[in-house]
């Protein structure tokens, strides 16, 4: 059988979608003639427009996702119009299972092994059984059944890109806002969508101040609409320092990719922008709360992409006596600065 058309189902958030694109990249390298479709939530579509490993982005809006019959009707229509040789369901939920239910003729219906997908996914992969695997490795296990068709060329490098024209346009905007590209530019995420994942803002403020003091760094605060008030408040607390930019805003995901690509370094709380930075080849350090598995969500052995967690500094014997919140509070400015300073000194030396 020739692998002619493949559907990869992702949904969920930015980080999940960025890390799952390795499936598309592996299929592209292994079956270069295959047409690859990628299913995501509609707000993520700009990230994968013109992606070299995605031929078509199929989106579902919140309204379509929230109304069962509307959702199933759209899936049914898609399965009738397209004749997929391969369906890779990265979620393998009762909801995403409908893609395989409505396409029983697809030879490879692949998903994570669940008790309820026995009759609908004919390849059920135990990709969450090994706790030592990172998220990229788990995703790539879902492609393994296709080794029956041809030797696979696995690609673990997840990538995002925008055009040179988009980058140049955003660079002009950044210059207009006061960014000097002859000096160090660091994209910072002092805030998080999930409040509990945010490191103590007082400690964050101290580390940001050291970046300015030691490296004369220009810090761009990246924030969502909901976080803007906090960003402006932190800017005021730091004396509206001219090294700090709250006026460089990316109002679309493609502009955010351009802004990240034009930065020299990423620093901040773990989340979607961290994955995007790595996907753009921008080195960085992310702060991980103790309940987020850094080994799983930092899928790289490259020293340019690092994380720091309070668990790095705490003996295992002490962890059971404290709550996650208390453990997170133990992470100090010195511990974070030690990692950050070491990375930046090496980066500046290599430039």
mmCIF file of C-alpha atoms in Angstrom:
data_model
loop_
_atom_site.group_PDB
_atom_site.id
_atom_site.type_symbol
_atom_site.label_atom_id
_atom_site.label_comp_id
_atom_site.label_asym_id
_atom_site.label_seq_id
_atom_site.Cartn_x
_atom_site.Cartn_y
_atom_site.Cartn_z
ATOM 1 C CA UNK A 1 0.000 0.000 0.000
ATOM 2 C CA UNK A 2 1.199 3.520 -0.754
ATOM 3 C CA UNK A 3 0.752 6.016 2.061
ATOM 4 C CA UNK A 4 -0.989 8.765 0.119
ATOM 5 C CA UNK A 5 -3.046 10.686 2.654
ATOM 6 C CA UNK A 6 -2.574 10.996 6.418
ATOM 7 C CA UNK A 7 -4.706 12.646 9.102
ATOM 8 C CA UNK A 8 -3.045 13.661 12.378
ATOM 9 C CA UNK A 9 -5.444 14.709 15.163
ATOM 10 C CA UNK A 10 -4.111 16.955 17.916
ATOM 11 C CA UNK A 11 -6.462 19.611 19.398
ATOM 12 C CA UNK A 12 -5.684 21.084 22.863
ATOM 13 C CA UNK A 13 -3.185 23.877 23.497
ATOM 14 C CA UNK A 14 -0.206 25.524 21.819
ATOM 15 C CA UNK A 15 2.486 23.415 23.474
ATOM 16 C CA UNK A 16 0.732 20.132 22.684
ATOM 17 C CA UNK A 17 0.256 21.059 19.028
ATOM 18 C CA UNK A 18 3.843 22.266 18.613
ATOM 19 C CA UNK A 19 5.297 19.087 20.133
ATOM 20 C CA UNK A 20 3.023 16.851 18.048
ATOM 21 C CA UNK A 21 4.103 18.311 14.712
ATOM 22 C CA UNK A 22 7.051 15.867 14.846
ATOM 23 C CA UNK A 23 4.554 13.244 13.669
ATOM 24 C CA UNK A 24 3.933 15.255 10.512
ATOM 25 C CA UNK A 25 7.664 15.836 10.033
ATOM 26 C CA UNK A 26 8.454 12.131 10.383
ATOM 27 C CA UNK A 27 5.768 11.198 7.875
ATOM 28 C CA UNK A 28 7.005 13.858 5.455
ATOM 29 C CA UNK A 29 10.547 12.472 5.562
ATOM 30 C CA UNK A 30 9.403 8.860 5.408
ATOM 31 C CA UNK A 31 6.683 9.247 2.767
ATOM 32 C CA UNK A 32 7.528 12.454 0.853
ATOM 33 C CA UNK A 33 4.626 12.056 -1.578
ATOM 34 C CA UNK A 34 2.006 11.746 1.169
ATOM 35 C CA UNK A 35 -0.546 14.507 1.752
ATOM 36 C CA UNK A 36 -0.607 15.393 5.449
ATOM 37 C CA UNK A 37 -3.602 16.968 7.194
ATOM 38 C CA UNK A 38 -3.376 18.312 10.751
ATOM 39 C CA UNK A 39 -6.441 18.771 13.001
ATOM 40 C CA UNK A 40 -6.180 21.546 15.609
ATOM 41 C CA UNK A 41 -8.364 24.088 17.389
ATOM 42 C CA UNK A 42 -9.072 27.048 15.130
ATOM 43 C CA UNK A 43 -7.013 29.602 17.083
ATOM 44 C CA UNK A 44 -3.886 27.491 16.433
ATOM 45 C CA UNK A 45 -4.257 27.482 12.649
ATOM 46 C CA UNK A 46 -1.831 30.406 12.037
ATOM 47 C CA UNK A 47 1.026 28.436 13.609
ATOM 48 C CA UNK A 48 0.865 25.780 10.911
ATOM 49 C CA UNK A 49 0.011 27.839 7.847
ATOM 50 C CA UNK A 50 2.669 27.183 5.194
ATOM 51 C CA UNK A 51 4.398 24.675 7.469
ATOM 52 C CA UNK A 52 6.586 22.499 5.219
ATOM 53 C CA UNK A 53 5.317 19.297 6.833
ATOM 54 C CA UNK A 54 1.591 20.135 6.827
ATOM 55 C CA UNK A 55 -0.389 20.287 3.579
ATOM 56 C CA UNK A 56 -3.739 21.195 5.091
ATOM 57 C CA UNK A 57 -4.754 22.517 8.495
ATOM 58 C CA UNK A 58 -8.239 21.372 9.522
ATOM 59 C CA UNK A 59 -9.744 23.422 12.325
ATOM 60 C CA UNK A 60 -12.612 23.130 14.766
ATOM 61 C CA UNK A 61 -14.037 26.172 16.506
ATOM 62 C CA UNK A 62 -15.138 26.256 20.143
ATOM 63 C CA UNK A 63 -18.750 26.189 18.979
ATOM 64 C CA UNK A 64 -18.144 23.076 16.876
ATOM 65 C CA UNK A 65 -16.275 21.383 19.713
ATOM 66 C CA UNK A 66 -18.950 22.229 22.270
ATOM 67 C CA UNK A 67 -21.945 20.963 20.267
ATOM 68 C CA UNK A 68 -21.829 17.200 19.856
ATOM 69 C CA UNK A 69 -24.000 16.856 16.748
ATOM 70 C CA UNK A 70 -22.285 19.768 15.000
ATOM 71 C CA UNK A 71 -18.928 18.188 15.783
ATOM 72 C CA UNK A 72 -19.872 14.684 14.596
ATOM 73 C CA UNK A 73 -21.508 16.089 11.454
ATOM 74 C CA UNK A 74 -18.293 17.895 10.530
ATOM 75 C CA UNK A 75 -16.190 14.794 11.198
ATOM 76 C CA UNK A 76 -18.606 12.672 9.141
ATOM 77 C CA UNK A 77 -18.424 15.084 6.194
ATOM 78 C CA UNK A 78 -14.634 15.148 6.364
ATOM 79 C CA UNK A 79 -14.381 11.364 6.395
ATOM 80 C CA UNK A 80 -16.711 11.124 3.375
ATOM 81 C CA UNK A 81 -14.792 13.713 1.381
ATOM 82 C CA UNK A 82 -11.310 12.459 2.209
ATOM 83 C CA UNK A 83 -10.074 8.895 1.989
ATOM 84 C CA UNK A 84 -7.269 8.599 4.491
ATOM 85 C CA UNK A 85 -4.797 5.745 4.442
ATOM 86 C CA UNK A 86 -3.641 6.645 7.947
ATOM 87 C CA UNK A 87 -5.340 8.277 10.941
ATOM 88 C CA UNK A 88 -3.108 9.105 13.923
ATOM 89 C CA UNK A 89 -5.190 10.136 16.922
ATOM 90 C CA UNK A 90 -2.786 11.682 19.439
ATOM 91 C CA UNK A 91 -5.591 12.362 21.920
ATOM 92 C CA UNK A 92 -7.487 9.055 21.709
ATOM 93 C CA UNK A 93 -10.427 10.434 23.668
ATOM 94 C CA UNK A 94 -14.040 9.356 23.329
ATOM 95 C CA UNK A 95 -14.521 12.489 21.262
ATOM 96 C CA UNK A 96 -11.592 12.158 18.865
ATOM 97 C CA UNK A 97 -12.442 8.481 18.395
ATOM 98 C CA UNK A 98 -15.205 9.568 15.998
ATOM 99 C CA UNK A 99 -12.665 10.164 13.245
ATOM 100 C CA UNK A 100 -11.821 6.444 13.253
ATOM 101 C CA UNK A 101 -15.390 5.275 13.913
ATOM 102 C CA UNK A 102 -16.528 7.092 10.786
ATOM 103 C CA UNK A 103 -13.634 5.834 8.663
ATOM 104 C CA UNK A 104 -13.579 2.051 9.217
ATOM 105 C CA UNK A 105 -11.941 1.485 5.828
ATOM 106 C CA UNK A 106 -8.749 3.334 6.820
ATOM 107 C CA UNK A 107 -5.975 0.737 6.992
ATOM 108 C CA UNK A 108 -4.033 2.389 9.830
ATOM 109 C CA UNK A 109 -6.211 3.758 12.611
ATOM 110 C CA UNK A 110 -3.647 4.511 15.299
ATOM 111 C CA UNK A 111 -4.138 5.774 18.823
ATOM 112 C CA UNK A 112 -2.975 5.517 22.404
ATOM 113 C CA UNK A 113 -4.120 2.280 24.017
ATOM 114 C CA UNK A 114 -7.345 2.897 25.965
ATOM 115 C CA UNK A 115 -9.932 0.420 27.203
ATOM 116 C CA UNK A 116 -12.666 1.956 25.040
ATOM 117 C CA UNK A 117 -10.900 2.069 21.661
ATOM 118 C CA UNK A 118 -10.401 -1.682 21.213
ATOM 119 C CA UNK A 119 -12.737 -1.982 18.216
ATOM 120 C CA UNK A 120 -11.982 1.356 16.551
ATOM 121 C CA UNK A 121 -8.203 1.809 16.632
ATOM 122 C CA UNK A 122 -6.598 -1.238 15.051
ATOM 123 C CA UNK A 123 -3.179 -0.084 16.287
ATOM 124 C CA UNK A 124 -3.283 0.792 19.988
ATOM 125 C CA UNK A 125 0.082 2.033 21.214
ATOM 126 C CA UNK A 126 1.259 1.962 24.834
ATOM 127 C CA UNK A 127 3.069 5.268 24.418
ATOM 128 C CA UNK A 128 2.361 6.425 27.979
ATOM 129 C CA UNK A 129 3.598 3.279 29.686
ATOM 130 C CA UNK A 130 7.241 4.339 30.003
ATOM 131 C CA UNK A 131 7.399 7.310 32.393
ATOM 132 C CA UNK A 132 10.965 8.111 31.332
ATOM 133 C CA UNK A 133 9.887 9.155 27.821
ATOM 134 C CA UNK A 134 9.442 12.804 26.890
ATOM 135 C CA UNK A 135 6.377 14.030 25.022
ATOM 136 C CA UNK A 136 8.078 14.035 21.619
ATOM 137 C CA UNK A 137 9.194 10.415 22.027
ATOM 138 C CA UNK A 138 5.652 9.456 23.045
ATOM 139 C CA UNK A 139 4.283 11.135 19.925
ATOM 140 C CA UNK A 140 6.754 9.401 17.646
ATOM 141 C CA UNK A 141 5.747 5.968 18.965
ATOM 142 C CA UNK A 142 2.386 6.558 17.278
ATOM 143 C CA UNK A 143 4.094 6.495 13.875
ATOM 144 C CA UNK A 144 5.800 3.151 14.504
ATOM 145 C CA UNK A 145 3.058 0.941 12.910
ATOM 146 C CA UNK A 146 3.927 2.530 9.555
ATOM 147 C CA UNK A 147 7.244 0.686 9.617
ATOM 148 C CA UNK A 148 5.231 -2.067 7.924
ATOM 149 C CA UNK A 149 5.063 0.130 4.829
ATOM 150 C CA UNK A 150 8.639 1.427 4.666
ATOM 151 C CA UNK A 151 11.670 2.188 6.834
ATOM 152 C CA UNK A 152 10.832 5.328 8.799
ATOM 153 C CA UNK A 153 13.003 8.421 9.051
ATOM 154 C CA UNK A 154 12.195 9.715 12.525
ATOM 155 C CA UNK A 155 12.403 13.477 13.051
ATOM 156 C CA UNK A 156 12.342 14.653 16.681
ATOM 157 C CA UNK A 157 12.951 18.336 15.886
ATOM 158 C CA UNK A 158 9.687 20.233 16.133
ATOM 159 C CA UNK A 159 9.756 23.421 14.071
ATOM 160 C CA UNK A 160 7.770 26.584 13.522
ATOM 161 C CA UNK A 161 8.475 29.242 10.945
ATOM 162 C CA UNK A 162 7.202 32.399 9.348
ATOM 163 C CA UNK A 163 8.306 33.974 6.082
ATOM 164 C CA UNK A 164 11.320 36.252 5.857
ATOM 165 C CA UNK A 165 8.924 39.016 4.859
ATOM 166 C CA UNK A 166 6.918 38.571 8.063
ATOM 167 C CA UNK A 167 10.109 38.625 10.128
ATOM 168 C CA UNK A 168 11.388 41.753 8.415
ATOM 169 C CA UNK A 169 8.073 43.530 8.928
ATOM 170 C CA UNK A 170 7.994 42.668 12.620
ATOM 171 C CA UNK A 171 11.654 43.620 13.000
ATOM 172 C CA UNK A 172 10.879 47.106 11.655
ATOM 173 C CA UNK A 173 8.038 47.355 14.190
ATOM 174 C CA UNK A 174 10.353 46.296 17.034
ATOM 175 C CA UNK A 175 12.920 48.893 16.008
ATOM 176 C CA UNK A 176 10.193 51.554 15.951
ATOM 177 C CA UNK A 177 9.300 50.530 19.523
ATOM 178 C CA UNK A 178 12.905 51.077 20.599
ATOM 179 C CA UNK A 179 14.560 47.659 20.299
ATOM 180 C CA UNK A 180 18.281 47.838 19.485
ATOM 181 C CA UNK A 181 19.311 44.632 17.710
ATOM 182 C CA UNK A 182 22.992 45.265 18.370
ATOM 183 C CA UNK A 183 22.276 44.407 22.025
ATOM 184 C CA UNK A 184 20.935 41.299 23.743
ATOM 185 C CA UNK A 185 17.174 40.769 23.313
ATOM 186 C CA UNK A 186 15.447 38.409 25.758
ATOM 187 C CA UNK A 187 11.806 37.381 25.462
ATOM 188 C CA UNK A 188 10.386 36.993 28.988
ATOM 189 C CA UNK A 189 7.223 35.341 30.277
ATOM 190 C CA UNK A 190 6.930 36.382 33.954
ATOM 191 C CA UNK A 191 3.272 35.331 33.928
ATOM 192 C CA UNK A 192 1.288 32.209 33.032
ATOM 193 C CA UNK A 193 -2.215 31.383 31.893
ATOM 194 C CA UNK A 194 -2.406 28.855 34.741
ATOM 195 C CA UNK A 195 -1.850 31.000 37.830
ATOM 196 C CA UNK A 196 -0.398 28.201 39.989
ATOM 197 C CA UNK A 197 2.451 27.683 37.487
ATOM 198 C CA UNK A 198 3.744 31.236 38.030
ATOM 199 C CA UNK A 199 6.945 31.519 40.017
ATOM 200 C CA UNK A 200 6.983 34.049 42.867
ATOM 201 C CA UNK A 201 6.863 37.450 41.150
ATOM 202 C CA UNK A 202 9.211 39.041 43.690
ATOM 203 C CA UNK A 203 11.883 36.483 42.900
ATOM 204 C CA UNK A 204 11.216 36.843 39.180
ATOM 205 C CA UNK A 205 11.645 40.594 39.503
ATOM 206 C CA UNK A 206 15.063 40.106 41.152
ATOM 207 C CA UNK A 207 16.292 37.800 38.374
ATOM 208 C CA UNK A 208 15.019 40.150 35.673
ATOM 209 C CA UNK A 209 16.845 43.032 37.369
ATOM 210 C CA UNK A 210 20.069 41.033 37.307
ATOM 211 C CA UNK A 211 19.660 40.424 33.578
ATOM 212 C CA UNK A 212 19.502 44.178 33.049
ATOM 213 C CA UNK A 213 22.375 44.917 35.425
ATOM 214 C CA UNK A 214 24.855 42.280 34.230
ATOM 215 C CA UNK A 215 24.031 41.902 30.545
ATOM 216 C CA UNK A 216 22.482 45.265 29.627
ATOM 217 C CA UNK A 217 19.700 43.046 28.259
ATOM 218 C CA UNK A 218 16.542 44.319 26.616
ATOM 219 C CA UNK A 219 13.620 42.424 28.145
ATOM 220 C CA UNK A 220 10.423 42.030 26.153
ATOM 221 C CA UNK A 221 7.511 41.060 28.392
ATOM 222 C CA UNK A 222 5.252 38.638 26.535
ATOM 223 C CA UNK A 223 1.750 38.476 27.993
ATOM 224 C CA UNK A 224 -1.842 37.670 27.104
ATOM 225 C CA UNK A 225 -4.707 40.159 27.290
ATOM 226 C CA UNK A 226 -5.589 38.768 30.712
ATOM 227 C CA UNK A 227 -2.003 39.296 31.905
ATOM 228 C CA UNK A 228 -1.503 42.824 30.575
ATOM 229 C CA UNK A 229 -2.408 44.553 33.843
ATOM 230 C CA UNK A 230 0.130 42.386 35.699
ATOM 231 C CA UNK A 231 2.792 43.153 33.080
ATOM 232 C CA UNK A 232 2.235 46.895 33.382
ATOM 233 C CA UNK A 233 2.277 46.628 37.176
ATOM 234 C CA UNK A 234 5.627 44.792 37.110
ATOM 235 C CA UNK A 235 6.971 47.366 34.664
ATOM 236 C CA UNK A 236 6.016 50.123 37.120
ATOM 237 C CA UNK A 237 7.552 48.213 40.051
ATOM 238 C CA UNK A 238 10.811 48.000 38.120
ATOM 239 C CA UNK A 239 10.841 51.776 37.728
ATOM 240 C CA UNK A 240 9.724 51.714 34.087
ATOM 241 C CA UNK A 241 13.314 50.812 33.253
ATOM 242 C CA UNK A 242 14.193 51.589 29.618
ATOM 243 C CA UNK A 243 15.598 48.089 29.272
ATOM 244 C CA UNK A 244 12.077 46.671 29.688
ATOM 245 C CA UNK A 245 9.555 46.675 26.844
ATOM 246 C CA UNK A 246 5.849 46.234 27.424
ATOM 247 C CA UNK A 247 5.031 48.049 24.201
ATOM 248 C CA UNK A 248 6.220 45.297 21.831
ATOM 249 C CA UNK A 249 3.044 43.299 21.340
ATOM 250 C CA UNK A 250 2.317 40.345 19.066
ATOM 251 C CA UNK A 251 -1.419 40.367 18.441
ATOM 252 C CA UNK A 252 -1.374 37.171 16.333
ATOM 253 C CA UNK A 253 0.383 33.839 16.754
ATOM 254 C CA UNK A 254 2.381 34.368 13.576
ATOM 255 C CA UNK A 255 3.626 37.686 14.906
ATOM 256 C CA UNK A 256 4.542 35.915 18.130
ATOM 257 C CA UNK A 257 6.597 33.395 16.151
ATOM 258 C CA UNK A 258 8.301 36.311 14.376
ATOM 259 C CA UNK A 259 9.005 38.055 17.688
ATOM 260 C CA UNK A 260 10.448 34.885 19.226
ATOM 261 C CA UNK A 261 12.570 34.221 16.136
ATOM 262 C CA UNK A 262 14.037 37.718 16.382
ATOM 263 C CA UNK A 263 14.942 37.289 20.062
ATOM 264 C CA UNK A 264 18.306 36.011 21.251
ATOM 265 C CA UNK A 265 17.060 34.123 24.297
ATOM 266 C CA UNK A 266 13.912 33.007 26.137
ATOM 267 C CA UNK A 267 13.413 33.167 29.902
ATOM 268 C CA UNK A 268 10.294 32.678 31.969
ATOM 269 C CA UNK A 269 7.678 30.297 33.268
ATOM 270 C CA UNK A 270 7.103 26.992 31.519
ATOM 271 C CA UNK A 271 4.344 27.018 28.915
ATOM 272 C CA UNK A 272 3.480 27.312 25.243
ATOM 273 C CA UNK A 273 5.951 30.147 24.460
ATOM 274 C CA UNK A 274 8.811 27.984 25.768
ATOM 275 C CA UNK A 275 7.959 25.250 23.262
ATOM 276 C CA UNK A 276 7.592 27.861 20.542
ATOM 277 C CA UNK A 277 11.036 29.270 21.372
ATOM 278 C CA UNK A 278 12.631 25.863 20.981
ATOM 279 C CA UNK A 279 10.674 25.321 17.759
ATOM 280 C CA UNK A 280 12.197 28.575 16.476
ATOM 281 C CA UNK A 281 15.708 27.513 17.505
ATOM 282 C CA UNK A 282 15.928 30.184 20.223
ATOM 283 C CA UNK A 283 17.829 29.029 23.332
ATOM 284 C CA UNK A 284 16.259 29.536 26.722
ATOM 285 C CA UNK A 285 15.624 28.610 30.321
ATOM 286 C CA UNK A 286 12.148 27.842 31.681
ATOM 287 C CA UNK A 287 11.017 27.563 35.300
ATOM 288 C CA UNK A 288 9.077 24.372 36.045
ATOM 289 C CA UNK A 289 6.795 23.925 39.055
ATOM 290 C CA UNK A 290 7.310 20.594 40.860
ATOM 291 C CA UNK A 291 4.086 19.044 39.566
ATOM 292 C CA UNK A 292 5.092 19.501 35.905
ATOM 293 C CA UNK A 293 7.335 16.649 34.779
ATOM 294 C CA UNK A 294 10.343 18.440 33.309
ATOM 295 C CA UNK A 295 11.681 15.259 31.757
ATOM 296 C CA UNK A 296 8.418 14.868 29.865
ATOM 297 C CA UNK A 297 7.824 18.490 28.857
ATOM 298 C CA UNK A 298 11.398 19.525 28.048
ATOM 299 C CA UNK A 299 11.967 17.226 25.067
ATOM 300 C CA UNK A 300 15.595 17.953 24.267
ATOM 301 C CA UNK A 301 19.056 16.901 25.284
ATOM 302 C CA UNK A 302 20.438 20.064 23.708
ATOM 303 C CA UNK A 303 22.068 22.302 26.331
ATOM 304 C CA UNK A 304 20.606 25.365 24.574
ATOM 305 C CA UNK A 305 17.150 24.417 25.894
ATOM 306 C CA UNK A 306 17.082 24.019 29.651
ATOM 307 C CA UNK A 307 14.703 24.017 32.572
ATOM 308 C CA UNK A 308 15.023 24.604 36.287
ATOM 309 C CA UNK A 309 12.804 23.073 38.966
ATOM 310 C CA UNK A 310 12.894 23.136 42.787
ATOM 311 C CA UNK A 311 13.204 19.343 42.606
ATOM 312 C CA UNK A 312 16.695 19.838 41.144
ATOM 313 C CA UNK A 313 17.877 21.112 44.525
ATOM 314 C CA UNK A 314 15.763 19.116 46.993
ATOM 315 C CA UNK A 315 16.596 15.636 48.315
ATOM 316 C CA UNK A 316 13.867 13.136 47.547
ATOM 317 C CA UNK A 317 13.550 12.344 51.250
ATOM 318 C CA UNK A 318 12.270 15.882 51.953
ATOM 319 C CA UNK A 319 9.646 16.038 49.216
ATOM 320 C CA UNK A 320 6.986 13.945 50.929
ATOM 321 C CA UNK A 321 6.832 16.327 53.876
ATOM 322 C CA UNK A 322 5.843 19.357 51.801
ATOM 323 C CA UNK A 323 2.993 20.301 49.470
ATOM 324 C CA UNK A 324 3.757 21.119 45.832
ATOM 325 C CA UNK A 325 3.111 24.766 46.592
ATOM 326 C CA UNK A 326 5.598 24.714 49.458
ATOM 327 C CA UNK A 327 8.179 22.948 47.296
ATOM 328 C CA UNK A 328 7.753 25.538 44.536
ATOM 329 C CA UNK A 329 8.258 28.305 47.104
ATOM 330 C CA UNK A 330 11.650 26.779 47.952
ATOM 331 C CA UNK A 331 13.057 27.663 44.522
ATOM 332 C CA UNK A 332 15.345 30.650 45.120
ATOM 333 C CA UNK A 333 16.579 33.531 43.011
ATOM 334 C CA UNK A 334 20.147 32.254 43.392
ATOM 335 C CA UNK A 335 19.241 28.820 42.074
ATOM 336 C CA UNK A 336 17.507 30.225 38.999
ATOM 337 C CA UNK A 337 20.158 32.870 38.425
ATOM 338 C CA UNK A 338 22.926 30.288 38.655
ATOM 339 C CA UNK A 339 21.456 28.337 35.709
ATOM 340 C CA UNK A 340 20.522 31.425 33.744
ATOM 341 C CA UNK A 341 23.843 33.203 34.188
ATOM 342 C CA UNK A 342 25.759 30.068 33.217
ATOM 343 C CA UNK A 343 23.770 29.707 29.989
ATOM 344 C CA UNK A 344 24.133 33.362 29.032
ATOM 345 C CA UNK A 345 27.869 33.497 29.772
ATOM 346 C CA UNK A 346 28.427 30.519 27.497
ATOM 347 C CA UNK A 347 26.140 31.940 24.799
ATOM 348 C CA UNK A 348 27.864 35.334 24.832
ATOM 349 C CA UNK A 349 31.259 33.627 24.697
ATOM 350 C CA UNK A 350 30.206 31.575 21.648
ATOM 351 C CA UNK A 351 28.854 34.588 19.733
#
